[in-house]
Each structure stands twice: as C-alpha cells, then as structure tokens.
Short mmCIF file of C-alpha atoms in Angstrom, two decimals:
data_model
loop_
_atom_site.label_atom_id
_atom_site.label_comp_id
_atom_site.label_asym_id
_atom_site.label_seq_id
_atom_site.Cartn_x
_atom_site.Cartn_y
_atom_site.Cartn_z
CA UNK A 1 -10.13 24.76 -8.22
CA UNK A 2 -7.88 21.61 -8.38
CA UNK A 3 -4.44 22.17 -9.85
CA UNK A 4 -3.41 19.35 -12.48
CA UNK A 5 0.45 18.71 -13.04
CA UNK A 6 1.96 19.20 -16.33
CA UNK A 7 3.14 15.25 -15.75
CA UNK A 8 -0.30 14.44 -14.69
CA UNK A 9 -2.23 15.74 -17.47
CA UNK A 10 -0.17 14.12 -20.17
CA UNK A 11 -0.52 11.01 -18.18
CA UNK A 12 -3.97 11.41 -18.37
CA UNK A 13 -3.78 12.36 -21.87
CA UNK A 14 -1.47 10.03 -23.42
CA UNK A 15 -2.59 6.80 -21.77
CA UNK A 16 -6.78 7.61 -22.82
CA UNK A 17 -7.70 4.28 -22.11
CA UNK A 18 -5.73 2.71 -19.55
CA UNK A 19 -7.66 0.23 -17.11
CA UNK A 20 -8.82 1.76 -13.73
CA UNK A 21 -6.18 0.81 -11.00
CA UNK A 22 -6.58 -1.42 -8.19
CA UNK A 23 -6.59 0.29 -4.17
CA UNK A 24 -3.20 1.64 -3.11
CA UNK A 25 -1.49 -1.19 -0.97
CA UNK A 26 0.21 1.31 1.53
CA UNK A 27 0.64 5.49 1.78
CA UNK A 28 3.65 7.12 2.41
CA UNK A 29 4.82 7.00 6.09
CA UNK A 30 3.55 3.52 6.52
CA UNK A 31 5.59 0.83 7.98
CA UNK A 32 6.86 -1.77 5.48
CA UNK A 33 5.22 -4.95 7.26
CA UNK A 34 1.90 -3.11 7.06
CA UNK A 35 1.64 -3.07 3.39
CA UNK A 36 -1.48 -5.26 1.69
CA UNK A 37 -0.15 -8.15 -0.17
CA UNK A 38 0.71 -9.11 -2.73
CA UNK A 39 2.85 -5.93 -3.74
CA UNK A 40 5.40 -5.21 -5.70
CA UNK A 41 8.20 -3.41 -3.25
CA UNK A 42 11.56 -1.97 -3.88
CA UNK A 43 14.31 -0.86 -1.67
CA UNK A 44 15.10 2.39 -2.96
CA UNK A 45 18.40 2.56 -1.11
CA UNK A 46 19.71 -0.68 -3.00
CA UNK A 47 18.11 0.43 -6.03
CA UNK A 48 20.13 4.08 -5.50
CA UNK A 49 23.11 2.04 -5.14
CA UNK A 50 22.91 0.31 -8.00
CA UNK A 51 22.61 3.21 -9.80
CA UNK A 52 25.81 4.75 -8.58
CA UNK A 53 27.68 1.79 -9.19
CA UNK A 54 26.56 2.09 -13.42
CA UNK A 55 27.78 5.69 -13.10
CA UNK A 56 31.06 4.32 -11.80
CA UNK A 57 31.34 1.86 -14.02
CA UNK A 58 31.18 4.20 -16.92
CA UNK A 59 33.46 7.19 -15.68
CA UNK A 60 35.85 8.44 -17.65
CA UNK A 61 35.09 6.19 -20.70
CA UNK A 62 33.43 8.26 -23.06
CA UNK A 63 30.20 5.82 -22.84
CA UNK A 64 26.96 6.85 -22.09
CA UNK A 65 24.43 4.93 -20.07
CA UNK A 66 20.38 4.61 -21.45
CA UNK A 67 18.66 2.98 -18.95
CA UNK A 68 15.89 1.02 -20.29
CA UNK A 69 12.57 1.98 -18.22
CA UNK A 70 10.66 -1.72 -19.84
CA UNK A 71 12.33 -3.29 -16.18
CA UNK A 72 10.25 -0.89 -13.94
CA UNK A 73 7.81 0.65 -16.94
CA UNK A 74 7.85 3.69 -14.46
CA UNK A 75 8.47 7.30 -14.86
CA UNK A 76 8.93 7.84 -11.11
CA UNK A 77 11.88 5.39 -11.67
CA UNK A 78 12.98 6.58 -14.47
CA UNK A 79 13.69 9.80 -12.98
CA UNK A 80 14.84 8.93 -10.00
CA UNK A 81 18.06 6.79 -12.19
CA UNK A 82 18.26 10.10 -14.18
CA UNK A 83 19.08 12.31 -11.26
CA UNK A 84 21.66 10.09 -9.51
CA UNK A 85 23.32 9.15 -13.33
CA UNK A 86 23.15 13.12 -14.36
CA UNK A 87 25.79 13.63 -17.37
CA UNK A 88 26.55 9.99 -17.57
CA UNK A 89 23.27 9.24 -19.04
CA UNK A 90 22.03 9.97 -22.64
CA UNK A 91 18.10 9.42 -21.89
CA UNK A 92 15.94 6.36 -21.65
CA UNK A 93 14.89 3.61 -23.18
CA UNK A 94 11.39 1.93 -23.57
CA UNK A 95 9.98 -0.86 -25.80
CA UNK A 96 6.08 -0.04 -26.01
CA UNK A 97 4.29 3.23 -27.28
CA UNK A 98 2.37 2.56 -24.06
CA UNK A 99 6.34 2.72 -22.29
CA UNK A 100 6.65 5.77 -23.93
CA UNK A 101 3.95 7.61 -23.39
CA UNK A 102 4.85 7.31 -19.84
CA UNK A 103 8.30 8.64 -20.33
CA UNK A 104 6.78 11.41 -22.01
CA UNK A 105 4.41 11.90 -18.86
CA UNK A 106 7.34 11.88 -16.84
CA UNK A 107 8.91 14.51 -17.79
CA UNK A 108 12.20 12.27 -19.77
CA UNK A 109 13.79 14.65 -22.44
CA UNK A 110 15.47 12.01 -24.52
CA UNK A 111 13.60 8.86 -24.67
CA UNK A 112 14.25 5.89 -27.71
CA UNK A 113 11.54 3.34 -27.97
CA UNK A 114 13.85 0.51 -29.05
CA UNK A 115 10.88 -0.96 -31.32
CA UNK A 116 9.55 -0.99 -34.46
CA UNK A 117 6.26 1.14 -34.32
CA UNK A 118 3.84 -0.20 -36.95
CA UNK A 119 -0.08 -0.14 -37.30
CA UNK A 120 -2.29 3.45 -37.66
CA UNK A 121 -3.31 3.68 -34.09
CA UNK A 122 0.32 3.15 -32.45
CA UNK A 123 1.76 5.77 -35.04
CA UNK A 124 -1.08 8.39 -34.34
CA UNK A 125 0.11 7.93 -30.66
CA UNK A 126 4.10 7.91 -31.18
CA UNK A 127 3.03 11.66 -33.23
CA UNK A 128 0.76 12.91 -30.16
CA UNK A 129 4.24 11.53 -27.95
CA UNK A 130 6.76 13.47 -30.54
CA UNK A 131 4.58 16.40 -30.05
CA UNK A 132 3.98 16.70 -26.46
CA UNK A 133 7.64 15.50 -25.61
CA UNK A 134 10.03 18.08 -23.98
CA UNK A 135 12.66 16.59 -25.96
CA UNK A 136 13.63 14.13 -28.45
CA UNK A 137 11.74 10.74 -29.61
CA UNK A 138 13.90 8.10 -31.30
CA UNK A 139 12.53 5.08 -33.17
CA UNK A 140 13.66 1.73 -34.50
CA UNK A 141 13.49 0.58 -38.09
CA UNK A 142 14.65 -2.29 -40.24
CA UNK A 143 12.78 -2.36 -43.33
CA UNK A 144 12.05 1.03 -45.75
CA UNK A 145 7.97 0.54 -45.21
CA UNK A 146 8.86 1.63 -41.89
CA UNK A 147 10.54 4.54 -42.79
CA UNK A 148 8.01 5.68 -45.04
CA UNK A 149 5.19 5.32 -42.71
CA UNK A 150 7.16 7.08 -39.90
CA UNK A 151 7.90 9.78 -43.03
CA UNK A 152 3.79 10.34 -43.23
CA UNK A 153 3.06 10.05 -39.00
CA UNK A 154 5.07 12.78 -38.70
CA UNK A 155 4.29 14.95 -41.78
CA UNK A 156 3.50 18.68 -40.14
CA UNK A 157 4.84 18.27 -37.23
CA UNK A 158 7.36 21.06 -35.84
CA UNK A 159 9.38 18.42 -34.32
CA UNK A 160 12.02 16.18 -36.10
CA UNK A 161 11.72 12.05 -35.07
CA UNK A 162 14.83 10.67 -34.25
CA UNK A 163 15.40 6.77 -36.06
CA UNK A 164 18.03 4.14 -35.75
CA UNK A 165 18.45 1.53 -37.56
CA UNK A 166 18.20 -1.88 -36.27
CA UNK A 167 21.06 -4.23 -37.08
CA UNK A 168 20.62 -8.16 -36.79
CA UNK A 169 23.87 -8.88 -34.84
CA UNK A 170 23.00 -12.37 -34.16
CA UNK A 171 19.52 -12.60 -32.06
CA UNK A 172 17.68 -13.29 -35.42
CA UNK A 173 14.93 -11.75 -34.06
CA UNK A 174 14.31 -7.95 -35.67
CA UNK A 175 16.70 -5.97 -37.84
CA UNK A 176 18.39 -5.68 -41.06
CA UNK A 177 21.76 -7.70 -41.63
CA UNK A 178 24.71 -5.83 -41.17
CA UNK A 179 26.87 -4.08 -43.33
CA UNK A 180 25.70 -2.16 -46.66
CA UNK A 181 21.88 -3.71 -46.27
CA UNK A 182 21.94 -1.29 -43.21
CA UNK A 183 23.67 1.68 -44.82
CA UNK A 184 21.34 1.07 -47.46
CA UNK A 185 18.35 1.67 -44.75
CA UNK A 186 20.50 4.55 -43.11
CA UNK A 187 20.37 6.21 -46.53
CA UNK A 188 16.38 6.17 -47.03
CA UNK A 189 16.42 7.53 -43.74
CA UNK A 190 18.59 10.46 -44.34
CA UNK A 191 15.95 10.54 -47.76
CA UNK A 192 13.03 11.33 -45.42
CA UNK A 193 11.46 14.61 -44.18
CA UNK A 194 10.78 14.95 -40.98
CA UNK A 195 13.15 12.17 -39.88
CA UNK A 196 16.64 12.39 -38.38
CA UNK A 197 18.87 8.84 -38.91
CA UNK A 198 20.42 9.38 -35.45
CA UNK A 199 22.59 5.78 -35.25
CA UNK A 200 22.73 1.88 -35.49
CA UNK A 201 21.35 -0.20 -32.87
CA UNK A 202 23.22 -3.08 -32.32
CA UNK A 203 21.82 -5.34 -29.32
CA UNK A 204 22.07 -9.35 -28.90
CA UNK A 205 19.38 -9.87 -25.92
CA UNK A 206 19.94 -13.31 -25.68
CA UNK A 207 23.49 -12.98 -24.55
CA UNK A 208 22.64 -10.81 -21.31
CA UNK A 209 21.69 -14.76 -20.21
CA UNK A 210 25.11 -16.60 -20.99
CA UNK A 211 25.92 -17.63 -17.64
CA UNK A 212 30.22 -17.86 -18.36
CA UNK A 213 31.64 -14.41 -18.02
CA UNK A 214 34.27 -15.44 -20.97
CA UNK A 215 31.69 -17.21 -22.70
CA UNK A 216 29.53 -13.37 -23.00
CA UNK A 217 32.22 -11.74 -23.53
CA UNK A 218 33.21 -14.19 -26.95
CA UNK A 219 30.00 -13.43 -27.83
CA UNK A 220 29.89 -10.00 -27.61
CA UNK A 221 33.21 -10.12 -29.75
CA UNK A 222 31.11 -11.38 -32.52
CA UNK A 223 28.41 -9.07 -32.34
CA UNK A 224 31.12 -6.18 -32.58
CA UNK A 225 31.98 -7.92 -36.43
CA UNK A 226 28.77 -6.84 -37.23
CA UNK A 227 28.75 -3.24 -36.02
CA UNK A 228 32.20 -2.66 -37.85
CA UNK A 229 31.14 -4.23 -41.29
CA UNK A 230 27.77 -1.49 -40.19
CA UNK A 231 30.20 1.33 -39.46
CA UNK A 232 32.35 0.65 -42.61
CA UNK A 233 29.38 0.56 -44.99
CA UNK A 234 28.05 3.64 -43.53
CA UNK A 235 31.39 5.47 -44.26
CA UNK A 236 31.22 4.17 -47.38
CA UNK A 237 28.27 5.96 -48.13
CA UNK A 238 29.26 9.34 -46.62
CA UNK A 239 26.75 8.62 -43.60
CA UNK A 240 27.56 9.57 -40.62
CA UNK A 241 26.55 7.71 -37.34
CA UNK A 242 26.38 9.30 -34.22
CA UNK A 243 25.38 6.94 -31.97
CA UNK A 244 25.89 3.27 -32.36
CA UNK A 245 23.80 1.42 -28.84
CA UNK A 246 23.21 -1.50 -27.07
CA UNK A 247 24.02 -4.38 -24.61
CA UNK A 248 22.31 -4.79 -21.20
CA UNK A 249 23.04 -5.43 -17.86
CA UNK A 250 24.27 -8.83 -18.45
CA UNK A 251 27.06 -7.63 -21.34
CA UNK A 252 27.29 -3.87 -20.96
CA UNK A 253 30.69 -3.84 -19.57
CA UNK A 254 32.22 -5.87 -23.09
CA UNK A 255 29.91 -2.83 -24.97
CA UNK A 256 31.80 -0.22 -23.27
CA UNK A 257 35.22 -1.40 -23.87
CA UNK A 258 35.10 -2.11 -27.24
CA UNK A 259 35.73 1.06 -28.78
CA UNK A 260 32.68 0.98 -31.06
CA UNK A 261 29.60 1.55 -28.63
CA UNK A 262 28.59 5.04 -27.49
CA UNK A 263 25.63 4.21 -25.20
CA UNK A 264 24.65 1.20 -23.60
CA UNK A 265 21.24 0.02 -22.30
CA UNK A 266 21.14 -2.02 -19.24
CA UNK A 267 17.64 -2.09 -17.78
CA UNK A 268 17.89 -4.48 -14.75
CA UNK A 269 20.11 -3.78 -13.52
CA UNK A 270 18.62 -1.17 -10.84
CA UNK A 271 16.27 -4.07 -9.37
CA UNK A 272 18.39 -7.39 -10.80
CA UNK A 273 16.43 -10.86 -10.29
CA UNK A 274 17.02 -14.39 -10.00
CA UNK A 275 18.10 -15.01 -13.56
CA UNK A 276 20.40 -12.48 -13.97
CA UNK A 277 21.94 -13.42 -10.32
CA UNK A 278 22.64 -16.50 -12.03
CA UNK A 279 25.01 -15.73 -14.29
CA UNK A 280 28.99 -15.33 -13.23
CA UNK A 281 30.39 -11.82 -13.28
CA UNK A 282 33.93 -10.63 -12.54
CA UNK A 283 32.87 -8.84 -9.64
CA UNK A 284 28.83 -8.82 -9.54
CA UNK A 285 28.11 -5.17 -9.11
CA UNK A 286 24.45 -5.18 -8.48
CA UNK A 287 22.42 -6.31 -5.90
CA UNK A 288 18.52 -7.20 -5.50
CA UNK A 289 16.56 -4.35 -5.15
CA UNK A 290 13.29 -5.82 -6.48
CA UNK A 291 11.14 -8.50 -4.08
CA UNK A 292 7.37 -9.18 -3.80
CA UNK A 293 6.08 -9.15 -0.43
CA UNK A 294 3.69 -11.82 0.14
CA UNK A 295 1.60 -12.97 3.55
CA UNK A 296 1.27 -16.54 4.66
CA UNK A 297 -2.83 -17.21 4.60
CA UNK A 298 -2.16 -21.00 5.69
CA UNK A 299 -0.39 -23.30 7.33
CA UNK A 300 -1.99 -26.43 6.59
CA UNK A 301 0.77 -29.17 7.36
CA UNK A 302 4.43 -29.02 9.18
CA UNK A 303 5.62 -29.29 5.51
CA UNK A 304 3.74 -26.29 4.00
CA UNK A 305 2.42 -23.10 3.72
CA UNK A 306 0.37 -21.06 1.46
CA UNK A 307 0.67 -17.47 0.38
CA UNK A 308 -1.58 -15.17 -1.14
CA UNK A 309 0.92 -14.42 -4.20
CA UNK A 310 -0.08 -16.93 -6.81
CA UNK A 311 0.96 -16.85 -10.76
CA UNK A 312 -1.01 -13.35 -10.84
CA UNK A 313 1.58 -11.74 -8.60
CA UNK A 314 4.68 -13.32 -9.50
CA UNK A 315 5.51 -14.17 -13.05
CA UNK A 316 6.97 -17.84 -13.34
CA UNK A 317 8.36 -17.92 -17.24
CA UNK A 318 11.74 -17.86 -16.35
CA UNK A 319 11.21 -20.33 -12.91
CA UNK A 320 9.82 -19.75 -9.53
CA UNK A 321 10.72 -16.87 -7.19
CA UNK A 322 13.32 -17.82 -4.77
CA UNK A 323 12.81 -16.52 -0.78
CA UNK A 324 14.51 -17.07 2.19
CA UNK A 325 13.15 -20.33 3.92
CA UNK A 326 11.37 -23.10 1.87
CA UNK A 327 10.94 -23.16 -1.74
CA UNK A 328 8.48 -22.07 -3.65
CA UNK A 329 6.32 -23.31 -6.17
CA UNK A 330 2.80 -22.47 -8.09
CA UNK A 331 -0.39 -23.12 -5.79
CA UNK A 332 -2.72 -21.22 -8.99
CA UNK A 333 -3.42 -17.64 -9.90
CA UNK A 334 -3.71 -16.40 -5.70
CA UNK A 335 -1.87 -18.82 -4.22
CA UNK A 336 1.79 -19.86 -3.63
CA UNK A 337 3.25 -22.99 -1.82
CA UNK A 338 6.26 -23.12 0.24
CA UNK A 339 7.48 -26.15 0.94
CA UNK A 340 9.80 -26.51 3.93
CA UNK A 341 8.33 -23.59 5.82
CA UNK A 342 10.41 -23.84 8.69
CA UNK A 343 8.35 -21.84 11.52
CA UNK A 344 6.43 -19.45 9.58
CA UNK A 345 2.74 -18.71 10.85
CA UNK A 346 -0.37 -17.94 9.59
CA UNK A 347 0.41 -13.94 8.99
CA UNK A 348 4.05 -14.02 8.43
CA UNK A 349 5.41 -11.63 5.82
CA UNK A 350 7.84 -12.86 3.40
CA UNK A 351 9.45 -11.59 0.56
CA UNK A 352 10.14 -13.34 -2.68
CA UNK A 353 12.48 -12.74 -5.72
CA UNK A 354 11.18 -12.84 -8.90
CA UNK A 355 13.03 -14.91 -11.42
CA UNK A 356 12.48 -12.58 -14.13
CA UNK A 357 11.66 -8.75 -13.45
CA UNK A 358 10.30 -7.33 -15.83
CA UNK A 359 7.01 -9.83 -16.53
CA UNK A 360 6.92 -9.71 -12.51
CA UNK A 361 6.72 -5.88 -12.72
CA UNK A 362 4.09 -5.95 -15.41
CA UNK A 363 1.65 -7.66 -13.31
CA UNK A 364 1.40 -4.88 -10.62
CA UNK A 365 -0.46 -1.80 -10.27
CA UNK A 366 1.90 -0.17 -8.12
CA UNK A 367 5.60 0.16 -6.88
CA UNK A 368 6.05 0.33 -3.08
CA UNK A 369 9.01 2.33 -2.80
CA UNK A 370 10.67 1.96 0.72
CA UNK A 371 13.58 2.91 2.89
CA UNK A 372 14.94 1.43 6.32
CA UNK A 373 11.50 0.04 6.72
CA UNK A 374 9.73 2.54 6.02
CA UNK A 375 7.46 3.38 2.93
CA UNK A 376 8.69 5.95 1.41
CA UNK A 377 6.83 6.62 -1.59
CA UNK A 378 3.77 4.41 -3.53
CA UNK A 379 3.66 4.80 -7.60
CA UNK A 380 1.82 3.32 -10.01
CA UNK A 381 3.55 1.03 -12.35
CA UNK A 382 2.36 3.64 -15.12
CA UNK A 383 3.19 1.79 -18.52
CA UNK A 384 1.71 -1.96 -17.26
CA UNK A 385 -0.01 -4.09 -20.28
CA UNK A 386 0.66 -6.14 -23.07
CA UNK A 387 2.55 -4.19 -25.31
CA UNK A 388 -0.06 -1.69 -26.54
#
C-alpha cells in the first residue's frame, strides 16, 4: 500500500485542478551541466546565505522578518528560509489563494495572503485553507464588503481568520486611506465573528525600485506619516494593533528602523535579480541566487547564437536577462539570441539572470535546487499560474 504525506495529500487536495506538470529536468545526484534546458536553477548555498544575512540584519531589533513565498511560489523554499530564520521570522507571506494553498501544503504555521480575497470560489478555498492549516491564516481588507463576506466564508468554522487592514500609503493601488477611514475598517473588523483584526498593512511596492538609497529612504519617511496618523486613529478608538507590516527587499532596512514596523516582508531577496541589483544600497547584502540555465542550439554567424530559452522561459517585462558573454535579446517563445557570443558552441550551457524573478519563476514547472555542482534537490514550483 503506498503511503501519502500529510504535505502531499493537501497538495493534492487543495490545488484540485492544477495543470499536469511537464518531465522532471534532472533527479537528485545529477550533475548540474546535465540538467534539460530551459530550467529554472538555484544555488541553494547563495540562497542559504542570503537568508542568514536577513536574520542578521534583524538581530536584536525587535523586528520580525515574513518572507514573502510569491518570489519562489514554493513550499520547499519556504521552509527551507523558515529553518535557517527560526525565531526571527513571524511566518510567510503569499499573494494568491493558489500561493496559499501551497503554504498550507507545506506545512507553514503562520501564513498572510497579503490580498484581498473576493469572488465565491476563491473564498470557499481560503475556508478549506483556514481549515486544513496547522496554524493561522491572515487576510487583507480595505473596504467593509470584504469584511462581511470573509464574516459568512468562515461562519462554522472552529478556526478564527486572521485580517489586516490595508492602508494606502502612497502606491494608490489597494487600500483604505490612512488615518480614522482605517480605524473605521479596524472597527467592523473587531464587529465580526469569526474574524480576528490582527494589524495594519502598510506597504509602498513601488519604492522597493527607487534606485537612490537616500531617495528610498525619503520615501519610506513618508509612508511612515501614514502609519502614525493609522496608529493614532486606532488609539483613538480603543483598538489595539498588534502588528503593523510591510516593506520589501528593496526598503526593509528604513521599515525596521523606524520604530513603527513590527514585521517586514522582503521576498527577493533569497534569489535577487537584475532589477533589484540595480538599485544602490549601503552595503548590498544579497547576492544572485536565481539563474536560468539555457543550452546554445545554434551558432549560425561569428556574431550570434541561439538558445533554447525564448520569452516562455524567461520573463522579459522588466528587460532582458543579463549573462555572462554577449547580450541577450528575444529570438520568440523557444528561442533566445546572444549577440556577441564570444566562443560559445553549439551545446554550451549558459546561465542567464532574469530581470525580474518572480514572473521568471512563474513560468517554470520546477526548481532545480543545486550545490557545488551538484543537484541537490528538484521541486516543483507548486503555486505557478495566473493568480487563481
């Protein structure tokens, strides 16, 4: 009789409907330059690092870190930052029920799906999540509709869902404005059964891409006005706020030293990528972790050559991945041009650097995990899709 994992089953349970995957493109023990291309790889000793270096980074300051799983969308990952970051973490983040579910597969006992869950199918499945979770389930929400439906998902349930309230503090993207128009949302919270207002989420996302150090850190100064004016109003009101969370690996540092923040969410920061390498940092921490391996197929001129990772393999939104000889640019959905190959043959390996991870990441099946050369480990990429 075969054996089924606890993970495993609510893997297969929780993700009913997820699209068959495509063949392994290595086992374990296999030698890196034998993997099938294109694949998604990371070097799990630079990815370890990086997680050590967030742990230092927050030491002694009271601050918690929540990684946010959307950068690798796996719970292999996820676990694997949990046991190096031990106390200094709080739990996980994720931004799709589909993100969550996976968490929830994995084993994560504290996982916040920084979203706003709306429609009857994706609240049936953040209840069937709340239930089968070994912890808690937190929630976003910025208008009182929300908090009612969330009120009625969860009706019955012996578990309490955890909500935050999401503050506009500058993206003008989601969230209420600060202030009392958030205590006011806090309060209908606090109003609901089955619901727990846990804190205020307070997180600009396009400042993790300012590429002056002073300018980010300005702007996170401005972003605090908001959570204080939130904080204030909440006292006010005889609310209290436990956890007030945010910033990412681009502004996480101005976050944690601004006496206001209690957890902070970089993401990227365990694989980093070509736009975030852009910026300027006092002392750039983190290093590239993340690469796509990719295998020259032709060599058609002294001036170029082809690989067979195309716009399916390497997500070009935020620019073209950058690699070690030539440059690269868009040859279709299976093929890549380099242009100044240097001496690279028909059957080279090379690796290149996505420009933006987490797009990269979500067109892969699996994670190649490998050490000195070695693979060390192959996972599927277990919350991959569109947002479900």
């Amino acid at each position: 009789m075969r054996i089924i994992s606890l993970p495993r089953l609510l893997s297969t349970t929780l993700l009913a409907g997820a699209r068959a995957l495509s063949a392994k493109p290595a086992s374990a023990g296999a030698l890196l330059r034998d993997v099938a291309t294109p694949a998604l790889c990371v070097d799990m000793d630079v990815f370890e690092r990086n997680c050590e270096t967030l742990k230092a980074m927050l030491a002694d300051t009271g601050v918690k870190a929540r990684p946010h799983a959307k950068a690798h969308k796996s719970g292999y990952l996820a676990r694997a930052q949990l046991a190096i970051l031990g106390d200094a973490a709080s739990g996980v983040c994720c931004q799709t029920v589909r993100e969550l579910e996976a968490m929830v597969a994995a084993g994560v006992d504290d996982i916040f799906l920084t979203n706003q869950v709306v429609g009857p199918d994706k609240l049936r499945r953040l209840r069937a999540a709340l239930d089968a979770a070994p912890g808690v389930v937190g929630v976003l929400v910025d208008d009182a509709a929300q908090v009612a439906a969330l009120e009625r998902a969860v009706a019955g349930s012996s578990k309490t869902l955890d909500v935050y309230v999401e503050v506009d503090v500058g993206q003008n993207r989601c969230g209420t404005r600060p202030g009392a128009p958030a205590a006011d949302l806090a309060a209908t919270v606090v109003a609901a059964d089955g619901l727990r207002f846990r804190g205020a989420h307070c997180y600009h996302g396009l400042l993790q891409h300012v590429r002056k150090t002073d300018e980010r850190k300005a702007k996170v100064d401005g972003v605090c006005d908001g959570v204080r004016a939130t904080l204030a109003a909440l006292e006010a009101a005889g609310i209290g706020c436990d956890v007030v969370t945010g910033g990412g690996t681009g502004t996480f540092p101005y976050e944690r030293d601004s006496g206001l923040y209690t957890e902070v969410q970089p993401g990227s920061f365990c694989l980093m990528d070509g736009d975030y390498l852009a910026n300027d940092y006092d002392d750039a921490p983190f290093e590239r972790s993340l690469a796509v391996r990719a295998t020259v197929v032709s060599r058609p001129t002294a001036d170029r050559a082809v690989v067979d990772a195309g716009s399916k393999a390497v997500d070009l939104a935020s620019g073209a991945p950058t690699l070690a000889v030539g440059a690269f640019r868009s040859g279709g959905d299976e093929h890549g041009i380099i242009d100044g190959p240097g001496d690279l043959a028909c059957g080279d390996h090379v690796e290149l650097f996505p420009s933006h991870c987490d797009p990269c990441v979500n067109l892969h099946d699996y994670w190649v995990c490998h050490r000195g050369g070695v693979v060390e480990a192959v996972v599927p990429v277990d919350a991959r899709g569109p947002g479900l």
